[in-house]
Coordinates of C-alpha atoms and ligand atoms in Angstrom, one line a residue:
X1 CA -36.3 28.1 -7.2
X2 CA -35.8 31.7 -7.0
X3 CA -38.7 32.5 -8.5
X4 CA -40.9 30.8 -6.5
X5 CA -39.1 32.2 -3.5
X6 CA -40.1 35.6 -4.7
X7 CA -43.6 35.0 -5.4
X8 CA -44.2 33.5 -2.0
X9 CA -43.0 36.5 -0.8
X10 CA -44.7 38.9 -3.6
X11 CA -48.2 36.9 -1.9
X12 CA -47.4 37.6 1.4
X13 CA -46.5 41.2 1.6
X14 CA -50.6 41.7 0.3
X15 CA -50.9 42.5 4.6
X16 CA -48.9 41.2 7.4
X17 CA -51.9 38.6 8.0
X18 CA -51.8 37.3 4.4
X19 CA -51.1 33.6 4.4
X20 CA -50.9 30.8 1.4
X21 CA -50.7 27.5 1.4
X22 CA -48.0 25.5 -0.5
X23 CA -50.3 23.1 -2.4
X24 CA -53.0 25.7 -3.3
X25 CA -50.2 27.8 -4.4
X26 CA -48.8 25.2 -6.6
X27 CA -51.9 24.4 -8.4
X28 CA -52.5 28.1 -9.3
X29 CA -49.3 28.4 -10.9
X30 CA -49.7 27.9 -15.0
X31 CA -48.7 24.4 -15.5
X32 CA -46.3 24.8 -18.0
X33 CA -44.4 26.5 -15.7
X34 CA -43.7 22.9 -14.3
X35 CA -43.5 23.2 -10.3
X36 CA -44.5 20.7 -8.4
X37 CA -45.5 21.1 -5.1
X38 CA -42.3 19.7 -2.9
X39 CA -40.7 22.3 -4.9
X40 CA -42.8 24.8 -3.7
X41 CA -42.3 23.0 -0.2
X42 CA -38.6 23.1 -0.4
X43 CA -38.8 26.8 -0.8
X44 CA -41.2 27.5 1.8
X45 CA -38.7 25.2 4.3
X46 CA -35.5 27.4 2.8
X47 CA -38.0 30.3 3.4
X48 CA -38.5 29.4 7.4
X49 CA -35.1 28.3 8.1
X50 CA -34.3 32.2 7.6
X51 CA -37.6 33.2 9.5
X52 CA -38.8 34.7 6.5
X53 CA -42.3 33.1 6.7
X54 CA -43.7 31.1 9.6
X55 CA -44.9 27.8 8.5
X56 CA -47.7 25.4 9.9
X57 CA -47.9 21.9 8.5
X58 CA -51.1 20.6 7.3
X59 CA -52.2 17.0 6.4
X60 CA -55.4 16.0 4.7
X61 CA -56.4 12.9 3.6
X62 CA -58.6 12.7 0.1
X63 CA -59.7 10.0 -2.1
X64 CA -58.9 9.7 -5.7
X65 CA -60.4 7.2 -8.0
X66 CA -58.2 4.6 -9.7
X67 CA -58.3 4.1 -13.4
X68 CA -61.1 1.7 -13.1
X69 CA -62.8 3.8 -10.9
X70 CA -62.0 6.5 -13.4
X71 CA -64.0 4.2 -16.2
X72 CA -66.6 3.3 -14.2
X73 CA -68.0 6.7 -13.4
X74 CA -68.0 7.3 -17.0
X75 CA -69.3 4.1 -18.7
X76 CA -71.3 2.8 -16.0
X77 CA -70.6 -0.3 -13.3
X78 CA -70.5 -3.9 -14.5
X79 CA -73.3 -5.1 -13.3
X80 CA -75.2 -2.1 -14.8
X81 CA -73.6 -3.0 -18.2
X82 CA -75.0 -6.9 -17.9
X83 CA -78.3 -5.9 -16.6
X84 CA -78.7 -3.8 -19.5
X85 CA -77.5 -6.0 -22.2
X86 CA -79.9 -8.9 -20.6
X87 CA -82.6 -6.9 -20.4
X88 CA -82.3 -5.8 -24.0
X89 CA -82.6 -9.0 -24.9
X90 CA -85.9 -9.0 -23.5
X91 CA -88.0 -12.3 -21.7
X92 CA -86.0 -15.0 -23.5
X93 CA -82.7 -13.1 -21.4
X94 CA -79.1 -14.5 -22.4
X95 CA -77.2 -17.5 -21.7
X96 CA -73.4 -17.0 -20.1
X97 CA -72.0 -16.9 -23.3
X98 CA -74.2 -15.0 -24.9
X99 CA -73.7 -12.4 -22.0
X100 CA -69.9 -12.4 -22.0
X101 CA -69.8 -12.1 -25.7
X102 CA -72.1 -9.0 -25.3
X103 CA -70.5 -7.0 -22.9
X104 CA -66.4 -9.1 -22.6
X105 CA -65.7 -11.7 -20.1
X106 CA -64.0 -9.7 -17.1
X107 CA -66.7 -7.1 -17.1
X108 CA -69.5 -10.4 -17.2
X109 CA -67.5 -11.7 -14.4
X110 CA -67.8 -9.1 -11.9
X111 CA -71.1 -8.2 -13.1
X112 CA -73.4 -11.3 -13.3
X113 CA -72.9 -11.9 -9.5
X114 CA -73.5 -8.4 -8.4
X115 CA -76.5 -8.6 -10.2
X116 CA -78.0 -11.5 -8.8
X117 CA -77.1 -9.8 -5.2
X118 CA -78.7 -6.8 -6.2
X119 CA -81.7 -8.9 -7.2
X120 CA -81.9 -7.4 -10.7
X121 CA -81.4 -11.1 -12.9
X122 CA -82.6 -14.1 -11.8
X123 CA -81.9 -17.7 -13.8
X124 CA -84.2 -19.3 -16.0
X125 CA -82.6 -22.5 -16.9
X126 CA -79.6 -21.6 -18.1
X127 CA -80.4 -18.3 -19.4
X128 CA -80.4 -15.1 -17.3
X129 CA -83.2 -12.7 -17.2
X130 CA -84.3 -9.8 -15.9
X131 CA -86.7 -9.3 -13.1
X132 CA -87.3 -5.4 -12.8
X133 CA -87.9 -3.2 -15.1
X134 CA -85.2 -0.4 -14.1
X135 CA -81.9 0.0 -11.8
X136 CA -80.3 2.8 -10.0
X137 CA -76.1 2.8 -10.5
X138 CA -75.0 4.0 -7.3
X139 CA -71.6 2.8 -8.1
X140 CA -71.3 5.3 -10.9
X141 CA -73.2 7.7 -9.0
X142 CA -70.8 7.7 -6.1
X143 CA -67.8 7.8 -8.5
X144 CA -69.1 10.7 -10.0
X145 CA -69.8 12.5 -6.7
X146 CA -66.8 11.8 -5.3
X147 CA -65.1 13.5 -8.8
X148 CA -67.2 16.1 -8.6
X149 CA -65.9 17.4 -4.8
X150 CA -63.0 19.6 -4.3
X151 CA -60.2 17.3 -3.7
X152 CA -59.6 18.7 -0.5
X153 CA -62.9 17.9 1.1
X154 CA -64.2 15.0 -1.4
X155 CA -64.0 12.5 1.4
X156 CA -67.2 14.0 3.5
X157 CA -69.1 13.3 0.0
X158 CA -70.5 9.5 1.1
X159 CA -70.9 7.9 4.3
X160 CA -67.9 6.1 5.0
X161 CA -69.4 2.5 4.9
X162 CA -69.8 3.8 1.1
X163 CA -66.3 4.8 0.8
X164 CA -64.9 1.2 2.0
X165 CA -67.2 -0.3 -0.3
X166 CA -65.6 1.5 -2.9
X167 CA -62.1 0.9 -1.9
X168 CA -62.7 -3.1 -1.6
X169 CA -63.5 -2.8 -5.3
X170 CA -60.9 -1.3 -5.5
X171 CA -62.2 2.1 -7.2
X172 CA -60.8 4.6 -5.3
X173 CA -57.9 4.7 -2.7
X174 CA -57.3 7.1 0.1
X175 CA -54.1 9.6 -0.4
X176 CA -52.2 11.6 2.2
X177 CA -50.8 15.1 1.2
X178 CA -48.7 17.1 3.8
X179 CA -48.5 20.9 2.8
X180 CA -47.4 24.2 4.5
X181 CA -49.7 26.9 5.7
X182 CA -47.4 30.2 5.5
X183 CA -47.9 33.4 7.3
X184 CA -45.3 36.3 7.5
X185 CA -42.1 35.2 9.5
X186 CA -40.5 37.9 12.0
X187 CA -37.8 38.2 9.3
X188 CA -40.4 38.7 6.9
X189 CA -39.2 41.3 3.9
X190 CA -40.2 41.1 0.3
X191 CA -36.6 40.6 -0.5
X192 CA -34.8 37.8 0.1
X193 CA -31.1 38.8 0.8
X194 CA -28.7 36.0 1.1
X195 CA -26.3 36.3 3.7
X196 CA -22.6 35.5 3.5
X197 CA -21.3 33.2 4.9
X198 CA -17.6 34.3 5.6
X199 CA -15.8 37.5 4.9
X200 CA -14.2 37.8 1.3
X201 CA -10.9 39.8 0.1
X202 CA -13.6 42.1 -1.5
X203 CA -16.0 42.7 1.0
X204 CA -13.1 44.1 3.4
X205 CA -11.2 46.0 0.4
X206 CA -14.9 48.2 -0.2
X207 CA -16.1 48.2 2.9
X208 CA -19.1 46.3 2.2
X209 CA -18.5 43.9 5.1
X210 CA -20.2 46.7 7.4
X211 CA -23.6 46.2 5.9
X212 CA -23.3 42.9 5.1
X213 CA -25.2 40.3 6.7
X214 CA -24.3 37.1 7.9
X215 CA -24.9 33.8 8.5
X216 CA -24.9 33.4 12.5
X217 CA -21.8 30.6 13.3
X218 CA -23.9 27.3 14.1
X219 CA -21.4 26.4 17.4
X220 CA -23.5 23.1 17.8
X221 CA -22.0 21.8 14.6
X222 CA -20.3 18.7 14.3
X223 CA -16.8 19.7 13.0
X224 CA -15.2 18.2 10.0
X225 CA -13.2 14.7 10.9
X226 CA -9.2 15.8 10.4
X227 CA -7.5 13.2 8.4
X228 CA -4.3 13.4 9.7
X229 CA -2.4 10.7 7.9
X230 CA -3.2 7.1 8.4
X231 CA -0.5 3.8 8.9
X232 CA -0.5 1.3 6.6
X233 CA -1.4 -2.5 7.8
X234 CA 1.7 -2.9 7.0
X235 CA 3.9 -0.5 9.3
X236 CA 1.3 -1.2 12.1
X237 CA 2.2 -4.9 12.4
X238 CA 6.0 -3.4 11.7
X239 CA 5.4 -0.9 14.6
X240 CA 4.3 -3.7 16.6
X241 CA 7.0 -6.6 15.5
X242 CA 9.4 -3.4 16.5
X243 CA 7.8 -3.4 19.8
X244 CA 8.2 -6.6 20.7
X245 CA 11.9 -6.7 19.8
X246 CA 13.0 -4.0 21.5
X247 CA 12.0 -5.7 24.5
X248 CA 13.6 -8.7 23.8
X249 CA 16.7 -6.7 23.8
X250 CA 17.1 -6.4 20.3
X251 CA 18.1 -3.2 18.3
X252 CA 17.4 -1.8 14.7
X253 CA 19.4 -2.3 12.0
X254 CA 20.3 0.7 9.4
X255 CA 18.6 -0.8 6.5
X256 CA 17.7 2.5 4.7
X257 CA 19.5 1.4 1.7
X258 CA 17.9 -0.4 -0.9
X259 CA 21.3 -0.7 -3.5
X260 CA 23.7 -3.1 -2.4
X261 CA 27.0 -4.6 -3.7
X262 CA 27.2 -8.5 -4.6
X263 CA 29.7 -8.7 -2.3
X264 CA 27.5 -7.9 1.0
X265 CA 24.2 -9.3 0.0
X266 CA 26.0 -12.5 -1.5
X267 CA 29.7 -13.0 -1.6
X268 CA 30.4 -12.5 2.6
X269 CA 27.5 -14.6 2.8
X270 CA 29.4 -17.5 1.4
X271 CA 27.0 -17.6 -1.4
X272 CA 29.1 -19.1 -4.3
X273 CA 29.4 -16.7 -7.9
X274 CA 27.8 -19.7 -9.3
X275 CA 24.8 -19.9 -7.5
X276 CA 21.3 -19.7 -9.7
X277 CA 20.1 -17.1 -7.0
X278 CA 22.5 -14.4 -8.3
X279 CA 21.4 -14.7 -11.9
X280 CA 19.3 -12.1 -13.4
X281 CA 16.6 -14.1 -13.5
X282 CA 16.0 -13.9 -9.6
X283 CA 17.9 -10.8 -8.9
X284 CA 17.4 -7.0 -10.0
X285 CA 20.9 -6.0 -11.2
X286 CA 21.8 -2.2 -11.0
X287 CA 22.8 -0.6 -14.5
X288 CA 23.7 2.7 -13.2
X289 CA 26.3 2.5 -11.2
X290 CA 26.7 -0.9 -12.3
X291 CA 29.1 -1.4 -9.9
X292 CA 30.3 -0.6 -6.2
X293 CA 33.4 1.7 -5.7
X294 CA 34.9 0.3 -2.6
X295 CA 34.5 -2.8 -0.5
X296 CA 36.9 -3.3 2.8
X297 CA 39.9 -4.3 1.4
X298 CA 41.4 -6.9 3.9
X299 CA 38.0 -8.1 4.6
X300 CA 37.8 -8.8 0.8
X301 CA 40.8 -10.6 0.3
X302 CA 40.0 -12.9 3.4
X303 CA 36.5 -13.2 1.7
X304 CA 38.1 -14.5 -1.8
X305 CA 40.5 -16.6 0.3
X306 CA 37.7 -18.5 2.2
X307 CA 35.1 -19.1 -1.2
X308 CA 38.8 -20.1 -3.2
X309 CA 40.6 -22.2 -0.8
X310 CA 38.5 -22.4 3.2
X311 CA 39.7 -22.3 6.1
X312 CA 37.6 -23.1 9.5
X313 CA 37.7 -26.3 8.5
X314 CA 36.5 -25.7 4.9
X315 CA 37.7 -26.7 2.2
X316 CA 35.7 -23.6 0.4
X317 CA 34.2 -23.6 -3.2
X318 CA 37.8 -24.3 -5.3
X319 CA 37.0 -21.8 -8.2
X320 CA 38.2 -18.3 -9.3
X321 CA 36.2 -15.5 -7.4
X322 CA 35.7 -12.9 -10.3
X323 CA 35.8 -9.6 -8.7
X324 CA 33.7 -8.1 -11.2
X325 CA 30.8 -10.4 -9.8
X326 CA 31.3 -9.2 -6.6
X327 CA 31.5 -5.5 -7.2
X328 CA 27.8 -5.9 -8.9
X329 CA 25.3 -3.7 -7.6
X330 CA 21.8 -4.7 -6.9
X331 CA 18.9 -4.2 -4.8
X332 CA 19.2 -6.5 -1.8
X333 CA 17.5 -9.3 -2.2
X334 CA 17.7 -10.1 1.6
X335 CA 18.0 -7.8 4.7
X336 CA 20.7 -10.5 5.4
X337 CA 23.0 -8.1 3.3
X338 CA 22.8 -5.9 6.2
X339 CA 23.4 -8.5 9.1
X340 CA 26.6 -9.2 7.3
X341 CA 27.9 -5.7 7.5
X342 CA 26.6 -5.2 10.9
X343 CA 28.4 -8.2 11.8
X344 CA 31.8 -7.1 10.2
X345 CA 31.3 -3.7 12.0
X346 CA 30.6 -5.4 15.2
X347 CA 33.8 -7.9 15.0
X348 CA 36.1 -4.7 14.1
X349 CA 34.9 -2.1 16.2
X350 CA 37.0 -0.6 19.0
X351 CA 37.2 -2.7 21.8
X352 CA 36.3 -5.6 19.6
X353 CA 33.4 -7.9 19.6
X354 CA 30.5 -7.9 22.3
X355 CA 27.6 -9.5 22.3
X356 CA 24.7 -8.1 20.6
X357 CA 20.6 -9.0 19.2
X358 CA 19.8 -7.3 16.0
X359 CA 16.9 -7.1 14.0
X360 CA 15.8 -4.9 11.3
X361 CA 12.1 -4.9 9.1
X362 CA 12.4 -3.6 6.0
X363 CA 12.2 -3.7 2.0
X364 CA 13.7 -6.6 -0.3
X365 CA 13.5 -7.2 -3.8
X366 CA 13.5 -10.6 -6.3
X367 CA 12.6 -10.9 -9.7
X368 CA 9.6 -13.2 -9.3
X369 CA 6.9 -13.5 -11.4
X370 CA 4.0 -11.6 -9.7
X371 CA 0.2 -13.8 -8.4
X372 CA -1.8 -13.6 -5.6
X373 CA 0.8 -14.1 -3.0
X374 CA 4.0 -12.9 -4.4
X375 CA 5.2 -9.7 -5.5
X376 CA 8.7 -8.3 -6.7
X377 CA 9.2 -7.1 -3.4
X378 CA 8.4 -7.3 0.2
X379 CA 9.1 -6.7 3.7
X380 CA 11.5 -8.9 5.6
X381 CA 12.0 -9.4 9.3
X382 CA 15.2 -10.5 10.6
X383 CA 16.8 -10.9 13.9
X384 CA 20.0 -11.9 15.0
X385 CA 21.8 -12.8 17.9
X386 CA 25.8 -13.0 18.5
X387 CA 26.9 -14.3 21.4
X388 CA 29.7 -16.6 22.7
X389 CA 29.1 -20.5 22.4
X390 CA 25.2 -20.4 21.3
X391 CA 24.1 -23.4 20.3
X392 CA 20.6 -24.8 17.9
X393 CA 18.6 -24.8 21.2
X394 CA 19.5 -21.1 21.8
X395 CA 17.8 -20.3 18.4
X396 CA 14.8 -22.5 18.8
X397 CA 14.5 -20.7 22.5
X398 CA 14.6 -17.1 20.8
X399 CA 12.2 -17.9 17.6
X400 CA 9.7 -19.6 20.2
X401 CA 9.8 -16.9 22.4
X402 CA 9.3 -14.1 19.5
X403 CA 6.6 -16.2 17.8
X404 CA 4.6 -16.4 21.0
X405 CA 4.5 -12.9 21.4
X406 CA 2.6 -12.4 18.3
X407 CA 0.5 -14.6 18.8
X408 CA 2.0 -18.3 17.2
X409 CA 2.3 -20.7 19.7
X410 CA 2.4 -24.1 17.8
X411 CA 5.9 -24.3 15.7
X412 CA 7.8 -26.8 13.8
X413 CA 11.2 -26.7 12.6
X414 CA 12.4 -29.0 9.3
X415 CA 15.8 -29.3 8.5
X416 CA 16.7 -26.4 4.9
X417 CA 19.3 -25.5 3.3
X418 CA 21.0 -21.9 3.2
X419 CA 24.6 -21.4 1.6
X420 CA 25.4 -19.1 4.6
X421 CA 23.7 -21.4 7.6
X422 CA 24.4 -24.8 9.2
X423 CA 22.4 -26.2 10.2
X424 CA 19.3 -24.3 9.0
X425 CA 15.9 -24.4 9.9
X426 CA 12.6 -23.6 7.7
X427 CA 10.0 -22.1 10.6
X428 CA 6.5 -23.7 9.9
X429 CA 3.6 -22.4 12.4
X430 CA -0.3 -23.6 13.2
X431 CA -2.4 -21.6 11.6
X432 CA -5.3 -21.9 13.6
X433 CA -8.0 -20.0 11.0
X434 CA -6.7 -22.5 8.4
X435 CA -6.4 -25.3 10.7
X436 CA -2.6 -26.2 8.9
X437 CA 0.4 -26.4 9.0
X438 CA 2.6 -23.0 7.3
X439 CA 5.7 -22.1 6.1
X440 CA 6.3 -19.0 8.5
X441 CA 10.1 -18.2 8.0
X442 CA 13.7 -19.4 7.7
X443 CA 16.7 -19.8 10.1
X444 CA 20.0 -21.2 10.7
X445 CA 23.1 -20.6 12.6
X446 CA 25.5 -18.5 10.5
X447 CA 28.4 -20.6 9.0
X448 CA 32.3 -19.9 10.4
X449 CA 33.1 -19.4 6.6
X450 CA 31.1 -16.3 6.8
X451 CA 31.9 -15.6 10.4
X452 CA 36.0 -16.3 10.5
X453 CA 36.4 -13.7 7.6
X454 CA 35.3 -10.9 9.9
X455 CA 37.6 -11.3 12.3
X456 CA 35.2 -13.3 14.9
X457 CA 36.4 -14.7 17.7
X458 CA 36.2 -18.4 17.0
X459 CA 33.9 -19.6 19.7
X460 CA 31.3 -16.6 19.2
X461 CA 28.1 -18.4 17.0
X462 CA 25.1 -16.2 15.7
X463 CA 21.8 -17.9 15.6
X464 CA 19.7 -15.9 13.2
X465 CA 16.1 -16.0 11.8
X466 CA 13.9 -14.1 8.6
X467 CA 10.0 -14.0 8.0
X468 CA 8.4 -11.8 5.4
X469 CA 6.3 -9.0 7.0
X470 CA 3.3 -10.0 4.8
X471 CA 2.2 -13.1 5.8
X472 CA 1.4 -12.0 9.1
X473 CA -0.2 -8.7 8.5
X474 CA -2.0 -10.6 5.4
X475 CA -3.3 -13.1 8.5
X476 CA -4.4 -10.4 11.3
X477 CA -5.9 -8.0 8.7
X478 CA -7.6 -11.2 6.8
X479 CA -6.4 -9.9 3.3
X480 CA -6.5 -13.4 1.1
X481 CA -4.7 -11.3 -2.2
X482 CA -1.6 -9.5 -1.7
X483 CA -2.3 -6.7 -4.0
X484 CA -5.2 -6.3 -1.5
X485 CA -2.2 -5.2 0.6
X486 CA 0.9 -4.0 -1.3
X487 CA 0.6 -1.7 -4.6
X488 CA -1.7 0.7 -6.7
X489 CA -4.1 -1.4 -6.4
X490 CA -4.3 -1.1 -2.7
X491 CA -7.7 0.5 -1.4
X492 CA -6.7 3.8 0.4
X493 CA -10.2 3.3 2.3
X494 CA -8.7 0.0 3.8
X495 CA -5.9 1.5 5.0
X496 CA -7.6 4.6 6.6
X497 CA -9.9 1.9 8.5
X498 CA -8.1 -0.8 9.1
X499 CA -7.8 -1.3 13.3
X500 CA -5.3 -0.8 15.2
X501 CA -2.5 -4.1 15.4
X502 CA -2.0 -5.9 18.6
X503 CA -0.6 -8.9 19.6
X504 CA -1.5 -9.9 23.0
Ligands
LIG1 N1 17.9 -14.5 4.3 C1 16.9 -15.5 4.5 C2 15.8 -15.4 3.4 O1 15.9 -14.5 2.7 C3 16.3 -15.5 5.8 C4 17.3 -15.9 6.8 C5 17.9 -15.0 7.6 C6 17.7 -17.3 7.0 C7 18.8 -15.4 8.6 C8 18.6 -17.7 7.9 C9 19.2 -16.7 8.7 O2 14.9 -16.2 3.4

């Protein structure tokens, strides 16, 4: 490249009126130098953009012959080739066969019938003879005129009726070429000197910045796009889920803490020891600390009391609470973990209870075997409302009204189970892409075995609900594979573009 730059340069500074053009140039270079002549281009457009050379563009057309074409002007046309094979064969002329075994069967083909056109052959029975006693090629002739032209100027060689003849025959074809005429540019020197394009550590330390030239600042520039940190799908729906909450008069939950103790994310739940969900199998055990340091003490004891013996009305679990179980630490397997302590704080705060909506959205974790829909943890929603005398239709009120503002307006409840709700409630929504029925979340009204412990007034219920974060964020963003949405195998693309969340 910089080579050629040079020589361009080296040609013009012959006088300021000397001029070249790109494709002449090219073709005078020695070919095993290898230039083409868009290299030679490419320069000469690198040259201009500086206003080293002035260039004007300049586009012939030519013809060049094809590789029949190329045979053709030096063997002879086909019908030239039969009409001398039949008339070699004298007044008894040849049959077909005999003609196509003398000069092949594709030239014969072409051949015969341009003969007969051209009035050279006529038929005698079946053979073919000939009926003058010498023929002019033109086809050949042409061909080898149009060779013999300079490229450049080879199509002024034949009339142009001549040249279409050709082309239908497909002998020649017409070619395009585009190349520069270049003349001195008012920048014009024999050197090209690159200019910098910023100033360097160096150039300021010797001075050299003073005679340094430099690129002019291009203002009308599109700047680079900023990437300044995206959302994930995720915490766009949660931004948005947070939204809606608020205004429903709801407030956050402190659920920055992954590690919790047995006893808040199960025991004050009225989850008995002996239930499957806190075996190792479904839960993520902590080894180190393996165990919490402190729990409330009273609220403990009234814990033990109620799984051991009841009260409420219950007639509790009747087995020995192992404190050793409930001092186990794990990572929460439910955001419920944190309801419960929110719960405890808000029955034993100064003042005592008040009425209060919670909610929190965050991080939970179960030992599950991993597929296209579940993964070892996930994002759960929950909301919670403690007030005096609720009742079921209070909860079915607050989860329709939440569920219509993002956008789920056909619900079902069916009658569940939950060791730490009665009566409980799994949420199933329309899902009007699938056109069915789905499992959306999971409520219930908090039992007074987990409520009395914390010192709750007795006629003060809490309706509460839970929904995984994923479902709906897998719906609105249509991502059918959760690893599509949650891990390292997540696409940081998708999450740069994915659109804004809205529910409205
Ligand atoms: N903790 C429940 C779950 O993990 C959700 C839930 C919250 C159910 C509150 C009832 C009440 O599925």
């Amino acid at each position: 490249m910089e080579a050629i730059e040079s020589q361009i340069l080296r040609h013009l500074s012959s006088s300021p009126s000397a001029s070249l053009n790109t494709y002449t140039f090219s073709q005078s270079l020695p070919s095993e130098y290898g230039v083409t002549h868009s290299a030679v281009l490419g320069c000469a457009k690198s040259l201009a953009a500086d206003s080293y050379v002035t260039t004007s563009s300049n586009k012939i057309s030519y013809f060049q012959l094809t590789s029949e074409g190329t045979t053709i002007a030096k063997e002879g046309s086909q019908e030239a080739k039969c009409w001398n094979a039949i008339k070699a064969a004298g007044e008894a002329g040849l049959d077909k066969k005999a003609l196509e075994a003398a000069v092949g069967s594709s030239v014969a083909k072409v051949g015969m019938g341009n003969c007969m056109k051209a009035k050279w052959i006529s038929k005698n029975g079946d053979a073919l003879v000939s009926t003058v006693s010498s023929i002019t090629d033109t086809v050949q002739t042409h061909l080898n005129l149009v060779l013999s032209a300079d490229e450049d100027t080879n199509g002024s060689v034949l009339p142009a009726k001549e040249f279409t003849l050709l082309k239908k025959r497909k002998l020649v074809k017409a070619v395009d070429r585009t190349s520069y005429d270049i003349t001195r540019g008012p920048a014009y020197k024999l050197e090209r000197k690159k200019k910098a394009a910023d100033f360097t550590k160096e150039m300021l330390d010797s001075g050299a910045w003073e005679t340094t030239e430099f690129k002019p600042y291009n203002f009308a520039t599109v700047g680079e796009k900023v990437g300044g940190g995206y959302l994930h799908p995720l915490l766009k729906v949660r931004a948005e889920f947070r939204k809606i909450l608020m205004q429903m008069g709801f407030s956050e939950m402190p659920t920055n803490k992954w590690v919790e103790s047995s006893f808040w994310n199960f025991d004050t739940l009225f989850q008995p020891q002996s239930h499957p969900a806190r075996d190792a199998h479904d839960t993520f055990f902590i080894k180190d600390p393996a165990q919490t340091v402190s729990v409330p003490e009273e609220y403990y004891k009234r814990v033990v009391k109620m799984h051991e013996e009841g009260g409420s009305g219950s007639i509790g679990y009747r087995y020995n609470f192992k404190e050793g179980d409930a001092r186990k630490n794990l990572l929460r397997t439910h955001t419920t973990a944190v309801s419960s302590q929110m719960l405890y704080k808000l029955a034993n705060q100064p003042g005592g209870f008040t009425p209060k909506r919670y909610f929190s959205i965050d991080r939970v974790f179960r030992n599950e075997s991993m597929d296209a829909t579940h993964l070892c943890e996930f994002h759960q929603v929950e909301g919670l409302v403690a007030d005096y005398d609720l009742s079921l239709g209070d909860l079915i009120g607050t989860i329709e009204t939440f569920f219509k503002k993002i956008g789920i307006t056909q619900l079902r409840f069916k009658p569940a189970f939950n060791p730490y709700t009665e009566p409980s409630m799994e949420i199933f929504g329309y899902h009007p892409d699938l056109k069915k029925w789905t499992e959306i979340g999971n409520s219930g009204m908090f039992r007074p075995e987990m409520l009395a412990p914390m010192g709750l007034p007795e006629n003060v219920r809490v309706i509460a609900w839970g929904l995984s974060l994923e479902r709906p964020t897998m719906i609105k963003y249509r991502i059918k594979n959760i690893r599509d949405l949650f891990g390292h195998k997540v696409e940081l693309a998708r999450t740069k573009t994915a659109p804004v969340c809205r529910f409205d």
